[in-house]
XYZ file of C-alpha atoms in Angstrom:
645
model
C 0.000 0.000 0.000
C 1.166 3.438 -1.042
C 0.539 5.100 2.058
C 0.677 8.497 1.310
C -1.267 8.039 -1.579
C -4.147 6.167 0.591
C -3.976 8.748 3.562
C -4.542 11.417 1.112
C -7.636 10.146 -0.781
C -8.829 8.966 2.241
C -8.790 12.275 3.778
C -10.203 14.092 0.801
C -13.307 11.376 1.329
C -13.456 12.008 4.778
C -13.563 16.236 4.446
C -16.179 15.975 1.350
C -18.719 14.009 4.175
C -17.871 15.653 7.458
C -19.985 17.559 9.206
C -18.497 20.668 10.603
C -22.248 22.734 11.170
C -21.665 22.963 14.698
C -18.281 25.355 14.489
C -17.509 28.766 13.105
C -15.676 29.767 9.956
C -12.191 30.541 12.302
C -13.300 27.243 14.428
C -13.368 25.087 10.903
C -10.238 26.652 10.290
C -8.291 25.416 13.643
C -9.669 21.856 13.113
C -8.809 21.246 9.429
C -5.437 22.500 10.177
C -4.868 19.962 12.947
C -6.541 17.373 11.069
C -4.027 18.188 8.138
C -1.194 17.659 10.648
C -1.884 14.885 12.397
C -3.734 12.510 9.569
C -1.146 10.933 7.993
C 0.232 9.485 11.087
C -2.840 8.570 12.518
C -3.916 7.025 9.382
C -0.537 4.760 9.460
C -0.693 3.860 12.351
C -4.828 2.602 12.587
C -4.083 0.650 9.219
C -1.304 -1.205 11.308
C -4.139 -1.967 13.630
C -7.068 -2.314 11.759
C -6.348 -1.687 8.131
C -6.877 -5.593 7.318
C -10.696 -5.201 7.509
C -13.343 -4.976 5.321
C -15.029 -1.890 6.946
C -11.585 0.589 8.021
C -12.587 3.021 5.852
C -16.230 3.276 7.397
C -14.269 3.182 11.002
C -11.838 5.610 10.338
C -14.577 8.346 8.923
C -16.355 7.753 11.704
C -13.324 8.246 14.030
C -12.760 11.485 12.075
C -16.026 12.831 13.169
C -15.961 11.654 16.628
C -12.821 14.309 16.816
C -15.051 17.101 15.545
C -17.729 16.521 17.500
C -15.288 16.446 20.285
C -13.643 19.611 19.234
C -17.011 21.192 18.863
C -18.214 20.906 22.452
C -15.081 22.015 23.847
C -15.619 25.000 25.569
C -13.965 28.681 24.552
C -11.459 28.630 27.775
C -10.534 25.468 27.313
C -9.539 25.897 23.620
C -7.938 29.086 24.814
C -5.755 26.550 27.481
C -5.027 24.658 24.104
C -3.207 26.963 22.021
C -1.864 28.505 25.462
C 0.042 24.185 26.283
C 0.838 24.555 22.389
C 2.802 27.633 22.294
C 4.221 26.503 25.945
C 4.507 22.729 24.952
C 7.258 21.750 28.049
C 5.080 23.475 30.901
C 5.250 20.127 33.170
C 8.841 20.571 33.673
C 8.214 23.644 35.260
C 10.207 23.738 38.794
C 6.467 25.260 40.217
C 5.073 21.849 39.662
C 4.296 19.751 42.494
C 1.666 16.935 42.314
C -0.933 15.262 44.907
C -2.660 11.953 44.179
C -5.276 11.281 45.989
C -8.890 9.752 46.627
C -12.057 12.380 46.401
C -13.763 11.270 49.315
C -11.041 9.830 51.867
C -8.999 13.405 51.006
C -12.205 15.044 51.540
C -15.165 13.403 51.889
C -17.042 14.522 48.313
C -16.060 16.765 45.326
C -18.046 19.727 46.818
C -15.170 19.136 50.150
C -12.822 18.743 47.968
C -13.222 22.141 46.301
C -13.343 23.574 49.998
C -9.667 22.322 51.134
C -8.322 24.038 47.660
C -6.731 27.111 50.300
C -4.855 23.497 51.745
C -3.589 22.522 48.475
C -2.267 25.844 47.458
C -0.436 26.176 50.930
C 1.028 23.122 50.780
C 2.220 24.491 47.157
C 0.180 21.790 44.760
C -0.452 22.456 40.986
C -1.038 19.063 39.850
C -4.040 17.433 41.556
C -4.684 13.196 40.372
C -8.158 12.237 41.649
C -8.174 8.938 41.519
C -11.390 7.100 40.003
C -14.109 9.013 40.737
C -16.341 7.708 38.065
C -19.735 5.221 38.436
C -18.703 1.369 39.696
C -19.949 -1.381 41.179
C -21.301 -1.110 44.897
C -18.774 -2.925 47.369
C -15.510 -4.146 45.958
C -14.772 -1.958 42.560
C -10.767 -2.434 42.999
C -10.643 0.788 44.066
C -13.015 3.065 41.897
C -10.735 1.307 38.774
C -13.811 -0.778 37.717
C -15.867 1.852 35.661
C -19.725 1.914 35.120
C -20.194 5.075 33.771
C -17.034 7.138 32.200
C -19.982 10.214 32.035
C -20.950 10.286 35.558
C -19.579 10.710 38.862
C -19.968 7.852 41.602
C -23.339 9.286 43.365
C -21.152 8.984 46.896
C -18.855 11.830 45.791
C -21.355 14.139 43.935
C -22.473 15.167 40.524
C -21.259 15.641 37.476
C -21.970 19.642 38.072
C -19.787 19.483 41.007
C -16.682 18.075 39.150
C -17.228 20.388 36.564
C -17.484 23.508 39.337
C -14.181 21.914 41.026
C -12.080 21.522 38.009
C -12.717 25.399 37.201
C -11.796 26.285 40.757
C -8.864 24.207 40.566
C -7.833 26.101 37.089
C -8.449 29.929 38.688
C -5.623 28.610 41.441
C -3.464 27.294 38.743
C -3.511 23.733 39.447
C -4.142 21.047 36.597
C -6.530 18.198 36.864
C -5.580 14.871 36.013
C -8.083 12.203 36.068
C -7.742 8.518 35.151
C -8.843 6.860 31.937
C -9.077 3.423 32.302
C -9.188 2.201 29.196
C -7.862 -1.564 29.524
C -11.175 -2.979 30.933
C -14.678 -1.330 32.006
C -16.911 -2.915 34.876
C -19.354 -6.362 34.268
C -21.927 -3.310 35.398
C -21.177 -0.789 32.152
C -23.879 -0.455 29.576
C -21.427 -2.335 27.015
C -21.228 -5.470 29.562
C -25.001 -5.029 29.954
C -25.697 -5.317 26.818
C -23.038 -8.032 25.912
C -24.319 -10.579 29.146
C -28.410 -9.629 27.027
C -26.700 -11.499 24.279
C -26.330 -8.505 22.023
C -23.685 -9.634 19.467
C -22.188 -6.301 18.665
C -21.246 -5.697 22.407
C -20.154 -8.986 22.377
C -17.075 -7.839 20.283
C -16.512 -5.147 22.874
C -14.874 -7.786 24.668
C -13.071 -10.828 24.981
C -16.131 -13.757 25.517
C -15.678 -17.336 24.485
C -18.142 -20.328 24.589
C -15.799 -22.808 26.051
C -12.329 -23.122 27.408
C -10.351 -24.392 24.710
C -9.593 -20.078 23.468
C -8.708 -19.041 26.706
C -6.969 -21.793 28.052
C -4.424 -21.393 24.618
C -4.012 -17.666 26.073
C -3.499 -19.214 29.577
C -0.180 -20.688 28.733
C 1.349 -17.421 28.609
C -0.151 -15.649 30.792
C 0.484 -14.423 34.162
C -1.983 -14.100 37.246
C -2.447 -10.273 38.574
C -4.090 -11.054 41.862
C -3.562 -14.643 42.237
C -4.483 -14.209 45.969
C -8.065 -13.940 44.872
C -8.841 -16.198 41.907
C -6.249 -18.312 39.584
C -6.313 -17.254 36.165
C -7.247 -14.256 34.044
C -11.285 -15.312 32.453
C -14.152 -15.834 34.214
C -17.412 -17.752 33.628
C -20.311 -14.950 32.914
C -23.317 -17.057 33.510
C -25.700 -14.154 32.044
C -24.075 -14.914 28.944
C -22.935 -18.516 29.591
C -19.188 -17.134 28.387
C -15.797 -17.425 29.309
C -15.014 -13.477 30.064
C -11.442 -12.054 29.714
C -10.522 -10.640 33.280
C -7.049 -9.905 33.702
C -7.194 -8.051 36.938
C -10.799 -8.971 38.771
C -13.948 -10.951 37.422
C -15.838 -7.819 37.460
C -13.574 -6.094 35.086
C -13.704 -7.080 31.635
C -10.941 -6.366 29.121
C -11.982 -4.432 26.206
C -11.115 -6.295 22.837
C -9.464 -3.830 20.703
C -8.885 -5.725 17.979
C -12.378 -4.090 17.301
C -12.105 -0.613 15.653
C -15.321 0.160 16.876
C -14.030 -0.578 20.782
C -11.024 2.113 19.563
C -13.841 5.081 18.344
C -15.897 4.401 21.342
C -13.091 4.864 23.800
C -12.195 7.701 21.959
C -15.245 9.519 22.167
C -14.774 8.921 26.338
C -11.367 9.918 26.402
C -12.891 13.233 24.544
C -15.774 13.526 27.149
C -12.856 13.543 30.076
C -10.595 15.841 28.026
C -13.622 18.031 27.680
C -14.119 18.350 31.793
C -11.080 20.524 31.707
C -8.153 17.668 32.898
C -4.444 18.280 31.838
C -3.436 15.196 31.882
C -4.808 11.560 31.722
C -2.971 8.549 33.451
C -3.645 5.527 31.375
C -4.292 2.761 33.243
C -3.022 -0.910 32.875
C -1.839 0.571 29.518
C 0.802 -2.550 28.676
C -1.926 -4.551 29.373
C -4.547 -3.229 26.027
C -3.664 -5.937 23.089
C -3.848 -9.260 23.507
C -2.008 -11.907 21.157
C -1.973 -15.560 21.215
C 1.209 -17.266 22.358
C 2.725 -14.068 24.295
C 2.050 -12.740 27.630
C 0.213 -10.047 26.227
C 1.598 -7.366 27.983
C 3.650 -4.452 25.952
C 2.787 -6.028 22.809
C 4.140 -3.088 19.716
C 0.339 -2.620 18.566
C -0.267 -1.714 22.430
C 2.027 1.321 21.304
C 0.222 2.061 18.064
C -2.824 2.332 19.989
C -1.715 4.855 22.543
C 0.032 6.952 19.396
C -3.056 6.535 17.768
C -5.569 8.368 21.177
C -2.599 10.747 21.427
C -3.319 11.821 18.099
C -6.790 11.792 18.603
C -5.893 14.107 21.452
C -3.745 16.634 19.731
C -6.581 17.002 17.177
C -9.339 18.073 19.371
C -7.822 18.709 23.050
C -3.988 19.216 22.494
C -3.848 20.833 26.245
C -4.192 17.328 27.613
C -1.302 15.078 27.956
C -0.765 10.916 28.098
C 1.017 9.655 31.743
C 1.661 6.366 31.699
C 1.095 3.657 34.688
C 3.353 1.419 33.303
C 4.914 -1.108 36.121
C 6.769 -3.403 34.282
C 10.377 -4.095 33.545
C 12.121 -0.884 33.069
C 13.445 -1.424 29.419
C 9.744 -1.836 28.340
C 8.530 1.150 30.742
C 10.966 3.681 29.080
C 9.241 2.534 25.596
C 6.098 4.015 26.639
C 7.625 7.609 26.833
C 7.540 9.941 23.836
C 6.099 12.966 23.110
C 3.628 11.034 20.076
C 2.760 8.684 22.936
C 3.253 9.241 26.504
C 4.290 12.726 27.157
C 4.670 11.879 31.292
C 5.611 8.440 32.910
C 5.524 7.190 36.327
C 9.077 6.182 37.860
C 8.720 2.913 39.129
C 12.190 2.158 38.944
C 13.220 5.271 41.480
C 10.003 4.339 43.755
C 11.796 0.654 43.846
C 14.786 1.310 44.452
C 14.709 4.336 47.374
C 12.764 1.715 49.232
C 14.929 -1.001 48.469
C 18.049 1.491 49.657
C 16.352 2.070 52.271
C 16.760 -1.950 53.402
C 20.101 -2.170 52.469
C 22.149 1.003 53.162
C 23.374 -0.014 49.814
C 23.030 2.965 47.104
C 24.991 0.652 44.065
C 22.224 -1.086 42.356
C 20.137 2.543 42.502
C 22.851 4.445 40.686
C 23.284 1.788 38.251
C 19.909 1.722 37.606
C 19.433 5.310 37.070
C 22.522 5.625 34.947
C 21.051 3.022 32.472
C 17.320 4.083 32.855
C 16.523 7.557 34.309
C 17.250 9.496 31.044
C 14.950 10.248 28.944
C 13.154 12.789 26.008
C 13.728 16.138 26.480
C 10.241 16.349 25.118
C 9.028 14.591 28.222
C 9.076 14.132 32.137
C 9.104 11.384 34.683
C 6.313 11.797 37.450
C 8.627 10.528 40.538
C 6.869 9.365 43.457
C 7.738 7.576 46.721
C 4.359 5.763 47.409
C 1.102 5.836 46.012
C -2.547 4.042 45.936
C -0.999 0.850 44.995
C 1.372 -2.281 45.746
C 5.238 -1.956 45.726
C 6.074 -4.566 43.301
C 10.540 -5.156 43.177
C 10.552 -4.018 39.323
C 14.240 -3.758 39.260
C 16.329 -5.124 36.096
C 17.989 -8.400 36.977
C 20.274 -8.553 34.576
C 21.427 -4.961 36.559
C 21.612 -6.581 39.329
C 23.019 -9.396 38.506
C 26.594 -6.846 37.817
C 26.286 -6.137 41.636
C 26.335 -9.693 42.850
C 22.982 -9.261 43.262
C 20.257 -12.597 43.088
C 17.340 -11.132 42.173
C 14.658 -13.188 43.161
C 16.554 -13.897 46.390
C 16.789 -10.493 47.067
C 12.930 -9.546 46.267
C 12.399 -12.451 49.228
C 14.740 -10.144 51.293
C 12.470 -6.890 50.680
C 9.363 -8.570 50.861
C 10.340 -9.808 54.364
C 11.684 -6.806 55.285
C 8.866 -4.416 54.665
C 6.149 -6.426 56.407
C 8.129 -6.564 59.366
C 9.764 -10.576 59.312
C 13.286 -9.469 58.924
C 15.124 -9.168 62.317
C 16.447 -5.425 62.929
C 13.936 -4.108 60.219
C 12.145 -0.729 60.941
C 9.223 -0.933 58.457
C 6.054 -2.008 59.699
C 4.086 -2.935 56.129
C 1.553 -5.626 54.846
C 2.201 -8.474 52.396
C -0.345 -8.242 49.286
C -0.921 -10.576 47.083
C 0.932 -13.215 48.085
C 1.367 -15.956 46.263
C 0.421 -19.557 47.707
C 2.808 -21.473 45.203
C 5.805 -19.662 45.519
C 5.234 -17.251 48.604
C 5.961 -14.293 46.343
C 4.128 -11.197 47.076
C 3.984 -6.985 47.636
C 4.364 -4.837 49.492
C 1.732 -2.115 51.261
C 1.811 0.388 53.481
C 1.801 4.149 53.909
C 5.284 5.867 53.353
C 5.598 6.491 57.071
C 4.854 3.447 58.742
C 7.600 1.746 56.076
C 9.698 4.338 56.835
C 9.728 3.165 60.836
C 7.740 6.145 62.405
C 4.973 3.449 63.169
C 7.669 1.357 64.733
C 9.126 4.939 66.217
C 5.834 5.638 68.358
C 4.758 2.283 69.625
C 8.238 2.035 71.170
C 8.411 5.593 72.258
C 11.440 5.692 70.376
C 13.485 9.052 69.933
C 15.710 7.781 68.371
C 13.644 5.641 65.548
C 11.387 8.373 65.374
C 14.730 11.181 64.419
C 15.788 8.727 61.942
C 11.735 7.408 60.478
C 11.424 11.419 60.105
C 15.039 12.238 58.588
C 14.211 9.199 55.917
C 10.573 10.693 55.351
C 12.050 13.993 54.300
C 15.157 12.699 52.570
C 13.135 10.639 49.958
C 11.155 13.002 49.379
C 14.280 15.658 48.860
C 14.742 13.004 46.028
C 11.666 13.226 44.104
C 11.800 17.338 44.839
C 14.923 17.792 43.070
C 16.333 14.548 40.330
C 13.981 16.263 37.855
C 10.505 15.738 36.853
C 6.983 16.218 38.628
C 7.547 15.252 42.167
C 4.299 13.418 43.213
C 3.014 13.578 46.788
C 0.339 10.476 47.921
C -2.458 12.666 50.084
C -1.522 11.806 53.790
C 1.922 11.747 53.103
C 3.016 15.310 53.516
C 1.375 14.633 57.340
C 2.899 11.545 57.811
C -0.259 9.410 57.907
C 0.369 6.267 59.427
C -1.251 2.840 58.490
C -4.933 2.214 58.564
C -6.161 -1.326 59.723
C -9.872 -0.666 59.690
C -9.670 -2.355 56.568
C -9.708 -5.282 57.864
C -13.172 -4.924 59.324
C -14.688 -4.162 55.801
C -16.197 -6.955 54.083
C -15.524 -4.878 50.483
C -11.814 -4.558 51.498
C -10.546 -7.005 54.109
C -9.333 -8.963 51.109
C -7.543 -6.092 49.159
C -4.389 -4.973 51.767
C -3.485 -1.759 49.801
C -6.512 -0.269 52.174
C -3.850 0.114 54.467
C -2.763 2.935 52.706
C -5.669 4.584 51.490
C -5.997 6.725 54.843
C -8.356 9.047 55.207
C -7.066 13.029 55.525
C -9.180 14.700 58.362
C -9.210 18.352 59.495
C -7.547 17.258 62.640
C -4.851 15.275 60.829
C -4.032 18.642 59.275
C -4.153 20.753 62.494
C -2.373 17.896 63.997
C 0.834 18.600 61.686
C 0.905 22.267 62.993
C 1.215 20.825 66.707
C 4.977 22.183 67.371
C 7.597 19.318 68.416
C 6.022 16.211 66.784
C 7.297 13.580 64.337
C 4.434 14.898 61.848
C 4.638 18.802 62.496
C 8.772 17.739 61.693
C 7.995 16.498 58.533
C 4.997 19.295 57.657
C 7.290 21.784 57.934
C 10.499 20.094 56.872
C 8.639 19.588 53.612
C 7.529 22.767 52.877
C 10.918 23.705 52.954
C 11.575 21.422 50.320
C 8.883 22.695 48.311
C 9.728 26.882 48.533
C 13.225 25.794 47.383
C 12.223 24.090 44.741
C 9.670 26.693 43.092
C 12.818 29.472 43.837
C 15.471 27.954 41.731
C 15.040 27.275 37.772
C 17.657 24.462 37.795
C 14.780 22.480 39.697
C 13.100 22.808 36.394
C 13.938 22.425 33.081
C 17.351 21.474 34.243
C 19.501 18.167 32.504
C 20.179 15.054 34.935
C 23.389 13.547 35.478
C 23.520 10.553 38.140
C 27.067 10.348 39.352
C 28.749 7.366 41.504
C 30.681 8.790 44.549
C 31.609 5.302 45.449
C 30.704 5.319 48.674
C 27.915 2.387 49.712
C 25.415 4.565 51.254
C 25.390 7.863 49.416
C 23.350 9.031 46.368
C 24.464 11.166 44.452
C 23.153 13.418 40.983
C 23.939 16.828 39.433
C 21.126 18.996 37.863
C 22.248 21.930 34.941
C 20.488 23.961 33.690
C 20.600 25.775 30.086
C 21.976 28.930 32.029
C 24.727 26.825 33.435
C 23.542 27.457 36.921
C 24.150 23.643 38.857
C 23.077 21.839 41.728
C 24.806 18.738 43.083
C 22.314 16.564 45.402
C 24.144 14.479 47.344
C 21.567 11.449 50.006
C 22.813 9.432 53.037
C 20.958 6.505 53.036
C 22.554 5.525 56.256
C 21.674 6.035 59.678
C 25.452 6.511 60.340
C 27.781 9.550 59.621
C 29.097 9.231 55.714
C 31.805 10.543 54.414
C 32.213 11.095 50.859
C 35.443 12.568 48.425
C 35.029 15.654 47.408
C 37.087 15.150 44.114
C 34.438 12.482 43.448
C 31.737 14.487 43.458
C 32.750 17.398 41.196
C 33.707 20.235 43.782
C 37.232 20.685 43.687
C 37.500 23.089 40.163
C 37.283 25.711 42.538
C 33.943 27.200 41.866
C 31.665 28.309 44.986
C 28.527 25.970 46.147
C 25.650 27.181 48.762
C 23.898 24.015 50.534
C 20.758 25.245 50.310
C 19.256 23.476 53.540
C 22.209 24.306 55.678
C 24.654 27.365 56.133
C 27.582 25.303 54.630
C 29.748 26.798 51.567
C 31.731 24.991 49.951
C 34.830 26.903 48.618
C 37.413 25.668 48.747
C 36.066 21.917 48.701
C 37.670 20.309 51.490
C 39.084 16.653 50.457
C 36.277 14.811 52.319
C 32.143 16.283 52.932
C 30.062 14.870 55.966
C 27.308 13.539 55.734
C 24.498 12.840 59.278
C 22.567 10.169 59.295
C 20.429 10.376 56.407
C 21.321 14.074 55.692
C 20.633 15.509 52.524
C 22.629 18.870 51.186
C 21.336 20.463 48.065
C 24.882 22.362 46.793
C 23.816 25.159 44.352
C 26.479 26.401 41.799
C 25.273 29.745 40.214
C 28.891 30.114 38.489
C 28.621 29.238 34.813
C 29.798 25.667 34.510
């Protein structure tokens, strides 16, 4: 096929039927134009996908107008916020941007509470608010809001659909951008397209993945690995509305959409469009490695997985180019990095980093982290890395083995070792966590817990510790000095900026006993907050040594757009990286990931060329270096370089 050629004609088809009636003459103008720019590689890569059927053609116009209908309800301000991210393409790796995940109705009870505590977000210096699934699911057990209903309305426990549209206008007038989920992997057994699939109606049928017997899915099975094996074994389940085997990779109530189906792809499509269309920034794509499905592989990260997520970006950059792709990608970290582009996923979750500060945490040991970031932590300049410490979810060990492996390191031996250590079974551990998902073949599982009680403050206060409650604090604010400052958004999970510790009431919830990342979902309460202003405690110690953090940050440029370099100072328990920015202005970060005194060379790190550096949390200057800096237990010095480098 002549390509070219075929996107042309096509496109000259498509214009000659479309229906543009419900846009002005300037309007017209700004669609066409896009449409004209994006086309030919949106028509490449759906006939990849789908270009071996019968019926593209019909699929793709249909797409095509889907986008202009999209474009068409888009409000004026929000198409004003479009060619604003256009002209301003990079604005994510402003050094002003500072994230917050966090539930709707544990953070603040419903959206209209939400709105309320927007004076506490600004204070605590936010600009980037995730709400995690706030859409229609299933009553009881919904995996966490991530089994969707209804993408066009909001769970009736949280609010309306007015209300989210009210709060994600306040949220723009104090400069913060919305980011909202689209879970686009699987919808809930309770969604109209399920509905309508268990009635028997064939076309909804092909939404998903739905098989009369056993033989189908049991080929798949082969290959295939189990999510949440602690619940059921296997990834389909019997439907007996339909009397079909169901494709369920994560839960039986959430089906996996069958993209092989163009018609699946425009349907999404128009959802993502609805979301875009609320006035969100960004959109995390959920279970994203998980969206094709081929026989004989594990179908996760398959290439047309890629050409799909090109393919709703440029859907996206036609008729809501303000919103950007982040991808929830936790897999190995070759195949995570594939995910980010600036055609595909303009932002990425760090898995790697959130691995490996915990698992230097354990060991003292900073080798197989540098190593790891060295190989892994660049990335397009085009792009960012949203770096986070905890979040919603499970810590699963994605480290690279074969990295690893160069530090004399057994990997599966040594995912044992943090698995053990982080729910407490490892002699002389600190943590206090909860084992999810575990495994009853092999014993493998993760790891849950809020960032504090893993950090030891749990441990700290039922001992009436000082001294494990200095150190649980010191490694609270030194991880997050890490995601603050190695470049990228810095992600906060709600509760963590107050030092939130575990939650066990879980366990007396029939709809969550069985699911242990409860433990971390924790509910933020005025008198949590007031709590963290109480002078002299652990959490008013990390409230305020935060904030700290955070006004440094949004001072200095070279927080920013700024290059990374990770640098070895071969010394076990210290991390070390160097940030530069375009105006040469540098800033060496240098982490003790001990809770004894470090010291580390000088000449190692960079400083002895004579040039003058500023710690930026403590009155030392650096100039001349002397042959040896020391480090406190788990100290963290920011060095700032203003001299041209």
């Amino acid at each position: 096929m002549d390509i070219e050629r075929e996107y042309k004609r096509s496109l000259e088809r498509i214009l000659t039927g479309l229906d543009l009636s419900g846009m002005s003459k300037r309007e017209q103008a700004v669609f066409i134009d896009r449409l004209n720019e994006q086309f030919p590689r949106l028509f490449a890569l759906l006939v990849d996908i789908y270009g071996q059927r019968y019926d593209f053609f019909y699929y793709l116009q249909q797409l095509v107008q889907t986008l202009a209908n999209g474009f068409t309800k888009r409000s004026n301000v929000l198409k004003q916020k479009d060619n604003a991210r256009l002209a301003a393409p990079h604005w994510y790796q402003d050094e002003n941007m500072l994230g917050m995940a966090c539930y709707v109705d544990l953070f603040a009870g419903d959206l209209k509470g939400l709105q309320q505590r927007i004076p506490y977000l600004v204070e605590t210096g936010i600009t980037y608010l995730h709400l995690m699934p706030l859409y229609d699911s299933p009553k009881g057990d919904s995996d966490g809001g991530y089994a969707v209903s209804d993408y066009r309305k909001v769970n009736d426990t949280l609010g309306s659909n007015k209300d989210l549209e009210e709060l994600s206008k306040a949220l723009a007038e104090a400069g913060i951008s919305l980011v909202l989920d689209f879970v686009f992997n699987h919808t809930s057994d309770e969604h109209p397209w399920a509905l309508a699939a268990k009635a028997g109606e064939q076309k909804y049928q092909e939404f998903y993945y739905m098989f009369d017997d056993k033989h189908v899915p049991d080929e798949y099975e082969k290959h295939l690995r189990e999510i949440f094996p602690q619940v059921r074994r296997g990834n389909f389940s019997w439907d007996s509305d339909s009397s079909k085997w169901v494709w369920t990779t994560f839960n039986n109530f959430q089906w996996d959409l069958n993209y092989t189906n163009p018609a699946v792809f425009n349907a999404i499509t128009d959802e993502m469009l609805y979301l875009a269309n609320l006035g969100c920034e960004a959109l995390r794509l959920d279970a994203l490695a998980f969206i094709w499905k081929e026989m004989g592989t594990n179908c996760e990260n398959q290439a047309k997985a890629h050409s799909l997520i090109q393919a709703f970006n440029s859907c996206l950059q036609i008729a809501a180019p303000a919103v950007v792709f982040k991808s929830e990608a936790i897999v190995h970290p070759d195949e995570v990095l594939k995910y980010i582009d600036k055609q595909e996923c303009q932002l990425s979750y760090n898995p790697l980093l959130m691995a490996l500060i915990w698992n230097t945490l354990a060991t003292r040991d900073t080798h197989l982290l540098t190593e790891s970031m060295q190989k892994s932590f660049e990335i397009s300049p085009d792009c960012a890395w949203v770096n986070y410490v905890r979040c919603h979810d499970d810590i699963g060990w994605t480290f690279d083995d074969a990295v690893a492996g160069q530090q004399g390191v057994n990997g599966y031996d040594h995912r044992r070792f943090l698995n053990q250590f982080y729910t407490g079974r490892f002699e002389g551990s600190f943590a206090t966590g909860v084992a999810f998902g575990e495994n009853p073949s092999n014993g493998d599982c993760r790891v849950c817990g809020s960032l504090a009680s893993l950090a030891g403050l749990e441990q700290g206060i039922e001992q009436n510790n000082a001294t494990l409650i200095e150190h649980a604090v010191a490694r609270i604010l030194m991880v997050h000095s890490i995601i603050l400052s190695i470049g990228g958004i810095p992600l906060i999970y709600s509760g963590d900026e107050l030092a939130l510790l575990n939650d066990y009431r879980y366990e007396q919830d029939d709809s969550k006993k069985h699911d242990e990342r409860w433990v971390q979902r924790i509910p933020v309460t005025d008198a949590d907050i007031q709590a963290s202003k109480k002078k002299d405690t652990p959490q008013n110690r990390v409230a305020t040594g935060l904030q700290t953090l955070i006004g440094l940050r949004k001072q200095y440029s070279v927080f920013g757009q700024a290059s990374t370099r990770i640098i070895n100072p071969h010394q076990n328990a210290v991390f070390a990286y160097q940030r530069t920015a375009k105006d040469g202005t540098s800033l060496l970060a240098i982490c003790n990931f001990s809770e004894h005194k470090q010291r580390v060379s000088s000449i190692t790190l960079g400083l002895g060329n004579g040039d003058v550096w500023q710690d930026l949390l403590s009155p030392v200057r650096v100039s001349p270096a002397p042959q040896e800096l020391e480090l406190a237990p788990y100290q963290v010095m920011w060095l700032l370089n203003s001299q041209p480098v």
